[in-house]
């Protein structure tokens, strides 16, 4: 046996299960955790749900990490179980780390049945039950949450929450108390130190010189409450005409938000920038950070905004 083969045998194999890699908070946390693992001790492989190629995937692949995809046709709960069972029988792993909330239960159940030693469920947010008027739907959803919390707690060896609330939302209070660890999200702070030259260059490139710039980062989704943010900015802009709003991110609500911008006649001062890989520089260009989410776990973007010393 060669030294290289012996070295590979010593390394722990980690399967990281996630959705397509976007430049969003939880995906960025997952990638940063992987990047900080010692490659001499851990061999990481991603398995991403769906066929979609996320904007951050090429960056991860270029670092030499192998990426697999779970096809769209195999994403139901039953098909997912058999997909992961086949994968884990074909290629043994020492650790399975899943970032998909209650869906983690399915993947980790397959891992448990295949004898995987470490099975980690990772919660990135807490989501209080919204007001559902239909009592049957409300009951079914509540029952689903209760069942899946118990199931995730049963099939996991470890549960990680970015906050206590996030961990308890995923595994219940008792489950998180038995198996849980709070692992706060973190960033490389020196990347966010203000550079006046960078600030002026970014503002000039976006046409924001001499503007009061309000900024927001996050996936364009109803839980992020950007529609409300546009209404607030509309009132703000009527009072401060030299103001501008930039939304950094993309998502399912983009077209709806673009229509709302048109309706409010804010096209010249409210801009959706899409997914970006230069968030630290964009934060330097802002004067104020706004974050009107309905619910969150431990938002990475607020840490970034704080590091950039934004009010």
mmCIF file of C-alpha atoms in Angstrom:
data_model
loop_
_atom_site.group_PDB
_atom_site.id
_atom_site.type_symbol
_atom_site.label_atom_id
_atom_site.label_comp_id
_atom_site.label_asym_id
_atom_site.label_seq_id
_atom_site.Cartn_x
_atom_site.Cartn_y
_atom_site.Cartn_z
ATOM 1 C CA UNK A 1 0.000 0.000 0.000
ATOM 2 C CA UNK A 2 1.375 3.436 -0.976
ATOM 3 C CA UNK A 3 1.817 6.303 1.489
ATOM 4 C CA UNK A 4 -0.915 8.235 -0.333
ATOM 5 C CA UNK A 5 -3.381 5.362 0.105
ATOM 6 C CA UNK A 6 -2.460 5.030 3.788
ATOM 7 C CA UNK A 7 -2.997 8.764 4.248
ATOM 8 C CA UNK A 8 -6.443 8.562 2.644
ATOM 9 C CA UNK A 9 -7.391 5.704 4.940
ATOM 10 C CA UNK A 10 -6.516 7.789 7.998
ATOM 11 C CA UNK A 11 -8.739 10.684 6.942
ATOM 12 C CA UNK A 12 -12.370 10.823 8.066
ATOM 13 C CA UNK A 13 -14.823 10.959 5.163
ATOM 14 C CA UNK A 14 -17.547 13.577 5.584
ATOM 15 C CA UNK A 15 -20.727 13.755 3.497
ATOM 16 C CA UNK A 16 -22.216 17.270 3.591
ATOM 17 C CA UNK A 17 -25.879 17.368 2.530
ATOM 18 C CA UNK A 18 -27.274 20.729 1.484
ATOM 19 C CA UNK A 19 -29.422 22.537 -1.063
ATOM 20 C CA UNK A 20 -27.773 24.106 -4.166
ATOM 21 C CA UNK A 21 -25.035 26.450 -2.957
ATOM 22 C CA UNK A 22 -26.216 30.057 -3.109
ATOM 23 C CA UNK A 23 -24.384 33.111 -1.823
ATOM 24 C CA UNK A 24 -26.775 33.079 1.123
ATOM 25 C CA UNK A 25 -26.234 32.958 4.864
ATOM 26 C CA UNK A 26 -26.755 29.269 5.721
ATOM 27 C CA UNK A 27 -25.021 28.007 2.563
ATOM 28 C CA UNK A 28 -22.075 30.285 3.252
ATOM 29 C CA UNK A 29 -21.888 28.973 6.826
ATOM 30 C CA UNK A 30 -21.854 25.368 5.562
ATOM 31 C CA UNK A 31 -19.072 26.099 3.068
ATOM 32 C CA UNK A 32 -16.966 28.037 5.568
ATOM 33 C CA UNK A 33 -17.227 25.231 8.120
ATOM 34 C CA UNK A 34 -16.030 22.765 5.477
ATOM 35 C CA UNK A 35 -13.192 25.051 4.389
ATOM 36 C CA UNK A 36 -11.903 25.300 7.965
ATOM 37 C CA UNK A 37 -11.605 21.527 8.349
ATOM 38 C CA UNK A 38 -8.048 20.216 8.137
ATOM 39 C CA UNK A 39 -7.786 18.493 4.711
ATOM 40 C CA UNK A 40 -5.141 16.175 6.153
ATOM 41 C CA UNK A 41 -7.728 14.843 8.609
ATOM 42 C CA UNK A 42 -11.013 15.132 6.699
ATOM 43 C CA UNK A 43 -12.092 14.340 3.149
ATOM 44 C CA UNK A 44 -15.316 16.225 2.385
ATOM 45 C CA UNK A 45 -17.897 15.407 -0.281
ATOM 46 C CA UNK A 46 -21.021 17.484 -0.955
ATOM 47 C CA UNK A 47 -24.354 15.969 -1.941
ATOM 48 C CA UNK A 48 -26.649 18.769 -3.082
ATOM 49 C CA UNK A 49 -30.391 18.293 -3.343
ATOM 50 C CA UNK A 50 -31.832 18.927 -6.848
ATOM 51 C CA UNK A 51 -30.175 19.194 -10.261
ATOM 52 C CA UNK A 52 -29.765 22.974 -10.007
ATOM 53 C CA UNK A 53 -26.201 24.319 -10.098
ATOM 54 C CA UNK A 54 -25.926 27.069 -7.487
ATOM 55 C CA UNK A 55 -23.752 30.147 -8.096
ATOM 56 C CA UNK A 56 -21.263 29.173 -5.369
ATOM 57 C CA UNK A 57 -20.812 25.581 -6.573
ATOM 58 C CA UNK A 58 -18.035 26.275 -9.079
ATOM 59 C CA UNK A 59 -16.021 28.087 -6.413
ATOM 60 C CA UNK A 60 -16.273 25.084 -4.082
ATOM 61 C CA UNK A 61 -15.460 22.616 -6.877
ATOM 62 C CA UNK A 62 -12.352 24.611 -7.821
ATOM 63 C CA UNK A 63 -10.989 24.006 -4.324
ATOM 64 C CA UNK A 64 -10.863 20.293 -5.145
ATOM 65 C CA UNK A 65 -13.934 19.193 -3.176
ATOM 66 C CA UNK A 66 -16.093 16.584 -4.896
ATOM 67 C CA UNK A 67 -19.756 17.500 -5.467
ATOM 68 C CA UNK A 68 -22.619 15.062 -6.073
ATOM 69 C CA UNK A 69 -26.234 15.899 -6.900
ATOM 70 C CA UNK A 70 -29.448 14.283 -5.740
ATOM 71 C CA UNK A 71 -31.680 14.374 -8.854
ATOM 72 C CA UNK A 72 -34.997 16.219 -8.808
ATOM 73 C CA UNK A 73 -36.697 12.877 -9.506
ATOM 74 C CA UNK A 74 -35.371 11.465 -6.208
ATOM 75 C CA UNK A 75 -36.278 14.260 -3.795
ATOM 76 C CA UNK A 76 -39.490 12.950 -2.222
ATOM 77 C CA UNK A 77 -39.045 11.640 1.320
ATOM 78 C CA UNK A 78 -39.316 7.960 0.347
ATOM 79 C CA UNK A 79 -37.104 8.264 -2.738
ATOM 80 C CA UNK A 80 -34.609 10.335 -0.750
ATOM 81 C CA UNK A 81 -34.251 7.584 1.837
ATOM 82 C CA UNK A 82 -33.402 4.982 -0.807
ATOM 83 C CA UNK A 83 -31.134 7.436 -2.675
ATOM 84 C CA UNK A 84 -29.007 8.063 0.424
ATOM 85 C CA UNK A 85 -29.051 4.410 1.418
ATOM 86 C CA UNK A 86 -27.665 3.413 -1.992
ATOM 87 C CA UNK A 87 -25.056 6.180 -1.855
ATOM 88 C CA UNK A 88 -23.858 5.281 1.639
ATOM 89 C CA UNK A 89 -23.655 1.570 0.859
ATOM 90 C CA UNK A 90 -21.692 2.258 -2.304
ATOM 91 C CA UNK A 91 -19.297 4.716 -0.645
ATOM 92 C CA UNK A 92 -18.797 4.470 3.136
ATOM 93 C CA UNK A 93 -18.623 7.708 5.151
ATOM 94 C CA UNK A 94 -17.578 8.304 8.752
ATOM 95 C CA UNK A 95 -19.683 11.446 9.199
ATOM 96 C CA UNK A 96 -22.885 12.725 7.586
ATOM 97 C CA UNK A 97 -23.597 16.429 8.217
ATOM 98 C CA UNK A 98 -27.013 17.578 7.018
ATOM 99 C CA UNK A 99 -28.150 21.218 6.735
ATOM 100 C CA UNK A 100 -31.744 20.616 5.555
ATOM 101 C CA UNK A 101 -33.842 21.109 8.715
ATOM 102 C CA UNK A 102 -36.536 18.395 9.103
ATOM 103 C CA UNK A 103 -35.453 16.794 5.832
ATOM 104 C CA UNK A 104 -32.280 15.905 7.732
ATOM 105 C CA UNK A 105 -34.244 13.150 9.431
ATOM 106 C CA UNK A 106 -34.617 11.207 6.180
ATOM 107 C CA UNK A 107 -30.944 11.417 5.194
ATOM 108 C CA UNK A 108 -29.723 10.640 8.709
ATOM 109 C CA UNK A 109 -32.114 7.703 9.051
ATOM 110 C CA UNK A 110 -30.507 6.205 5.938
ATOM 111 C CA UNK A 111 -27.091 6.958 7.471
ATOM 112 C CA UNK A 112 -28.094 5.259 10.724
ATOM 113 C CA UNK A 113 -29.282 2.165 8.856
ATOM 114 C CA UNK A 114 -25.974 2.080 6.963
ATOM 115 C CA UNK A 115 -23.949 2.220 10.176
ATOM 116 C CA UNK A 116 -22.543 5.749 9.827
ATOM 117 C CA UNK A 117 -20.865 6.573 13.130
ATOM 118 C CA UNK A 118 -21.494 10.340 13.333
ATOM 119 C CA UNK A 119 -24.802 11.796 12.107
ATOM 120 C CA UNK A 120 -25.131 15.560 12.496
ATOM 121 C CA UNK A 121 -28.272 17.660 11.955
ATOM 122 C CA UNK A 122 -27.589 21.402 11.693
ATOM 123 C CA UNK A 123 -30.288 24.052 12.264
ATOM 124 C CA UNK A 124 -29.776 27.492 10.769
ATOM 125 C CA UNK A 125 -33.010 29.219 11.742
ATOM 126 C CA UNK A 126 -36.101 29.081 13.920
ATOM 127 C CA UNK A 127 -39.527 29.508 12.381
ATOM 128 C CA UNK A 128 -42.501 30.179 14.646
ATOM 129 C CA UNK A 129 -45.769 28.715 13.408
ATOM 130 C CA UNK A 130 -47.528 31.317 11.302
ATOM 131 C CA UNK A 131 -51.210 31.992 11.734
ATOM 132 C CA UNK A 132 -52.991 29.358 9.667
ATOM 133 C CA UNK A 133 -56.740 29.867 9.591
ATOM 134 C CA UNK A 134 -57.659 26.396 8.393
ATOM 135 C CA UNK A 135 -57.699 24.262 11.585
ATOM 136 C CA UNK A 136 -57.045 21.014 9.687
ATOM 137 C CA UNK A 137 -53.951 22.396 7.933
ATOM 138 C CA UNK A 138 -52.767 23.927 11.211
ATOM 139 C CA UNK A 139 -53.174 20.589 13.016
ATOM 140 C CA UNK A 140 -51.412 18.605 10.270
ATOM 141 C CA UNK A 141 -48.490 21.037 10.163
ATOM 142 C CA UNK A 142 -48.148 21.044 13.950
ATOM 143 C CA UNK A 143 -48.246 17.244 14.008
ATOM 144 C CA UNK A 144 -45.594 17.077 11.268
ATOM 145 C CA UNK A 145 -43.288 19.344 13.280
ATOM 146 C CA UNK A 146 -43.739 17.291 16.459
ATOM 147 C CA UNK A 147 -43.123 13.979 14.670
ATOM 148 C CA UNK A 148 -40.081 15.219 12.737
ATOM 149 C CA UNK A 149 -38.490 16.802 15.815
ATOM 150 C CA UNK A 150 -38.655 13.463 17.572
ATOM 151 C CA UNK A 151 -37.422 11.657 14.467
ATOM 152 C CA UNK A 152 -34.450 13.989 13.919
ATOM 153 C CA UNK A 153 -33.522 13.640 17.584
ATOM 154 C CA UNK A 154 -33.722 9.839 17.317
ATOM 155 C CA UNK A 155 -31.595 9.377 14.175
ATOM 156 C CA UNK A 156 -28.937 12.023 14.986
ATOM 157 C CA UNK A 157 -25.899 11.547 17.162
ATOM 158 C CA UNK A 158 -25.304 15.315 17.318
ATOM 159 C CA UNK A 159 -27.510 18.358 16.749
ATOM 160 C CA UNK A 160 -26.048 21.789 16.041
ATOM 161 C CA UNK A 161 -27.993 25.049 16.240
ATOM 162 C CA UNK A 162 -26.761 28.493 15.296
ATOM 163 C CA UNK A 163 -28.745 29.539 18.374
ATOM 164 C CA UNK A 164 -30.616 27.823 21.195
ATOM 165 C CA UNK A 165 -33.937 28.669 19.534
ATOM 166 C CA UNK A 166 -32.824 27.212 16.193
ATOM 167 C CA UNK A 167 -31.628 23.984 17.799
ATOM 168 C CA UNK A 168 -34.856 23.562 19.752
ATOM 169 C CA UNK A 169 -36.920 24.289 16.653
ATOM 170 C CA UNK A 170 -35.226 21.396 14.855
ATOM 171 C CA UNK A 171 -35.035 18.778 17.624
ATOM 172 C CA UNK A 172 -37.331 19.991 20.390
ATOM 173 C CA UNK A 173 -36.253 21.213 23.798
ATOM 174 C CA UNK A 174 -35.570 17.744 25.197
ATOM 175 C CA UNK A 175 -33.765 16.493 22.084
ATOM 176 C CA UNK A 176 -31.525 19.543 21.882
ATOM 177 C CA UNK A 177 -30.754 19.361 25.591
ATOM 178 C CA UNK A 178 -29.572 15.744 25.185
ATOM 179 C CA UNK A 179 -27.631 16.012 21.927
ATOM 180 C CA UNK A 180 -27.364 19.693 21.079
ATOM 181 C CA UNK A 181 -24.560 22.220 20.781
ATOM 182 C CA UNK A 182 -24.896 25.925 20.009
ATOM 183 C CA UNK A 183 -22.369 26.875 17.331
ATOM 184 C CA UNK A 184 -22.707 30.579 16.624
ATOM 185 C CA UNK A 185 -22.134 31.741 13.065
ATOM 186 C CA UNK A 186 -18.840 33.510 12.489
ATOM 187 C CA UNK A 187 -17.000 35.553 9.878
ATOM 188 C CA UNK A 188 -13.444 36.651 9.046
ATOM 189 C CA UNK A 189 -13.742 40.151 10.498
ATOM 190 C CA UNK A 190 -10.736 41.722 8.753
ATOM 191 C CA UNK A 191 -12.547 41.384 5.397
ATOM 192 C CA UNK A 192 -15.127 43.925 6.580
ATOM 193 C CA UNK A 193 -12.848 46.706 7.818
ATOM 194 C CA UNK A 194 -13.756 49.930 6.041
ATOM 195 C CA UNK A 195 -11.549 50.894 3.121
ATOM 196 C CA UNK A 196 -12.487 54.369 1.923
ATOM 197 C CA UNK A 197 -11.062 53.793 -1.562
ATOM 198 C CA UNK A 198 -13.102 50.604 -1.986
ATOM 199 C CA UNK A 199 -16.193 52.395 -0.659
ATOM 200 C CA UNK A 200 -15.912 55.211 -3.194
ATOM 201 C CA UNK A 201 -15.147 52.853 -6.095
ATOM 202 C CA UNK A 202 -18.150 50.623 -5.365
ATOM 203 C CA UNK A 203 -20.480 53.600 -4.935
ATOM 204 C CA UNK A 204 -19.246 55.054 -8.232
ATOM 205 C CA UNK A 205 -19.708 51.742 -10.069
ATOM 206 C CA UNK A 206 -23.316 51.552 -8.841
ATOM 207 C CA UNK A 207 -24.059 55.214 -9.525
ATOM 208 C CA UNK A 208 -24.506 55.973 -5.823
ATOM 209 C CA UNK A 209 -22.142 58.911 -5.333
ATOM 210 C CA UNK A 210 -23.493 61.517 -2.893
ATOM 211 C CA UNK A 211 -26.443 59.251 -2.017
ATOM 212 C CA UNK A 212 -27.747 58.075 1.348
ATOM 213 C CA UNK A 213 -27.475 54.335 0.718
ATOM 214 C CA UNK A 214 -29.668 51.886 2.602
ATOM 215 C CA UNK A 215 -28.680 48.262 2.082
ATOM 216 C CA UNK A 216 -30.095 44.801 2.649
ATOM 217 C CA UNK A 217 -28.639 41.311 2.099
ATOM 218 C CA UNK A 218 -30.694 38.153 1.955
ATOM 219 C CA UNK A 219 -32.582 35.706 -0.224
ATOM 220 C CA UNK A 220 -35.606 37.283 -1.880
ATOM 221 C CA UNK A 221 -38.235 35.368 0.038
ATOM 222 C CA UNK A 222 -41.379 36.346 1.920
ATOM 223 C CA UNK A 223 -39.823 35.487 5.314
ATOM 224 C CA UNK A 224 -37.204 38.184 4.670
ATOM 225 C CA UNK A 225 -40.054 40.731 4.384
ATOM 226 C CA UNK A 226 -38.528 42.767 1.549
ATOM 227 C CA UNK A 227 -41.967 43.861 0.329
ATOM 228 C CA UNK A 228 -42.432 45.715 3.600
ATOM 229 C CA UNK A 229 -38.923 47.137 3.220
ATOM 230 C CA UNK A 230 -39.859 48.631 -0.164
ATOM 231 C CA UNK A 231 -42.904 50.321 1.373
ATOM 232 C CA UNK A 232 -40.758 51.746 4.169
ATOM 233 C CA UNK A 233 -38.141 52.955 1.694
ATOM 234 C CA UNK A 234 -40.869 54.575 -0.426
ATOM 235 C CA UNK A 235 -41.803 56.764 2.554
ATOM 236 C CA UNK A 236 -38.136 57.400 3.381
ATOM 237 C CA UNK A 237 -37.346 58.423 -0.195
ATOM 238 C CA UNK A 238 -40.190 60.938 -0.278
ATOM 239 C CA UNK A 239 -38.498 62.696 2.625
ATOM 240 C CA UNK A 240 -34.881 62.172 1.487
ATOM 241 C CA UNK A 241 -34.814 62.340 -2.300
ATOM 242 C CA UNK A 242 -31.061 61.699 -2.494
ATOM 243 C CA UNK A 243 -31.494 58.234 -0.951
ATOM 244 C CA UNK A 244 -31.056 54.821 -2.594
ATOM 245 C CA UNK A 245 -31.772 51.214 -1.645
ATOM 246 C CA UNK A 246 -29.746 48.189 -2.741
ATOM 247 C CA UNK A 247 -30.987 44.626 -2.231
ATOM 248 C CA UNK A 248 -28.207 42.039 -2.413
ATOM 249 C CA UNK A 249 -29.541 38.563 -3.125
ATOM 250 C CA UNK A 250 -31.895 36.604 -5.335
ATOM 251 C CA UNK A 251 -34.789 34.223 -4.912
ATOM 252 C CA UNK A 252 -38.349 33.278 -5.703
ATOM 253 C CA UNK A 253 -39.811 36.721 -4.930
ATOM 254 C CA UNK A 254 -37.569 38.677 -7.295
ATOM 255 C CA UNK A 255 -40.152 39.326 -10.033
ATOM 256 C CA UNK A 256 -42.776 40.301 -7.469
ATOM 257 C CA UNK A 257 -40.361 42.759 -5.863
ATOM 258 C CA UNK A 258 -39.369 44.193 -9.244
ATOM 259 C CA UNK A 259 -43.051 44.807 -10.028
ATOM 260 C CA UNK A 260 -43.491 46.517 -6.670
ATOM 261 C CA UNK A 261 -40.497 48.761 -7.388
ATOM 262 C CA UNK A 262 -42.173 49.773 -10.666
ATOM 263 C CA UNK A 263 -45.507 50.414 -8.935
ATOM 264 C CA UNK A 264 -43.863 52.662 -6.354
ATOM 265 C CA UNK A 265 -41.877 54.449 -9.097
ATOM 266 C CA UNK A 266 -38.583 53.610 -7.405
ATOM 267 C CA UNK A 267 -36.760 52.195 -10.448
ATOM 268 C CA UNK A 268 -34.098 54.915 -10.378
ATOM 269 C CA UNK A 269 -33.250 54.512 -6.703
ATOM 270 C CA UNK A 270 -34.051 50.912 -5.645
ATOM 271 C CA UNK A 271 -31.823 48.231 -7.151
ATOM 272 C CA UNK A 272 -31.799 44.424 -6.892
ATOM 273 C CA UNK A 273 -28.208 43.282 -7.401
ATOM 274 C CA UNK A 274 -28.745 39.502 -7.304
ATOM 275 C CA UNK A 275 -26.276 37.069 -5.754
ATOM 276 C CA UNK A 276 -22.846 38.638 -5.273
ATOM 277 C CA UNK A 277 -19.471 37.367 -4.099
ATOM 278 C CA UNK A 278 -18.303 40.835 -3.020
ATOM 279 C CA UNK A 279 -20.614 41.388 -0.033
ATOM 280 C CA UNK A 280 -17.875 42.906 2.210
ATOM 281 C CA UNK A 281 -17.206 45.575 -0.429
ATOM 282 C CA UNK A 282 -20.929 46.256 -0.910
ATOM 283 C CA UNK A 283 -21.359 46.702 2.839
ATOM 284 C CA UNK A 284 -18.590 49.315 2.766
ATOM 285 C CA UNK A 285 -20.647 51.249 0.208
ATOM 286 C CA UNK A 286 -23.719 51.402 2.469
ATOM 287 C CA UNK A 287 -24.616 54.044 5.031
ATOM 288 C CA UNK A 288 -27.211 51.993 6.889
ATOM 289 C CA UNK A 289 -28.172 48.301 6.965
ATOM 290 C CA UNK A 290 -31.831 47.264 7.147
ATOM 291 C CA UNK A 291 -33.095 43.782 7.988
ATOM 292 C CA UNK A 292 -36.881 43.409 8.422
ATOM 293 C CA UNK A 293 -37.124 39.581 8.559
ATOM 294 C CA UNK A 294 -40.228 37.996 10.034
ATOM 295 C CA UNK A 295 -38.087 35.316 11.694
ATOM 296 C CA UNK A 296 -34.430 34.269 11.737
ATOM 297 C CA UNK A 297 -32.040 31.984 13.584
ATOM 298 C CA UNK A 298 -28.672 33.713 13.886
ATOM 299 C CA UNK A 299 -28.370 35.767 10.675
ATOM 300 C CA UNK A 300 -24.871 35.898 9.239
ATOM 301 C CA UNK A 301 -25.604 39.147 7.413
ATOM 302 C CA UNK A 302 -26.227 40.995 10.684
ATOM 303 C CA UNK A 303 -22.821 39.880 11.944
ATOM 304 C CA UNK A 304 -21.280 41.083 8.681
ATOM 305 C CA UNK A 305 -23.080 44.429 8.945
ATOM 306 C CA UNK A 306 -21.910 44.809 12.531
ATOM 307 C CA UNK A 307 -18.322 44.017 11.514
ATOM 308 C CA UNK A 308 -18.629 46.692 8.818
ATOM 309 C CA UNK A 309 -19.733 49.115 11.585
ATOM 310 C CA UNK A 310 -23.041 49.879 9.891
ATOM 311 C CA UNK A 311 -25.911 51.339 11.912
#
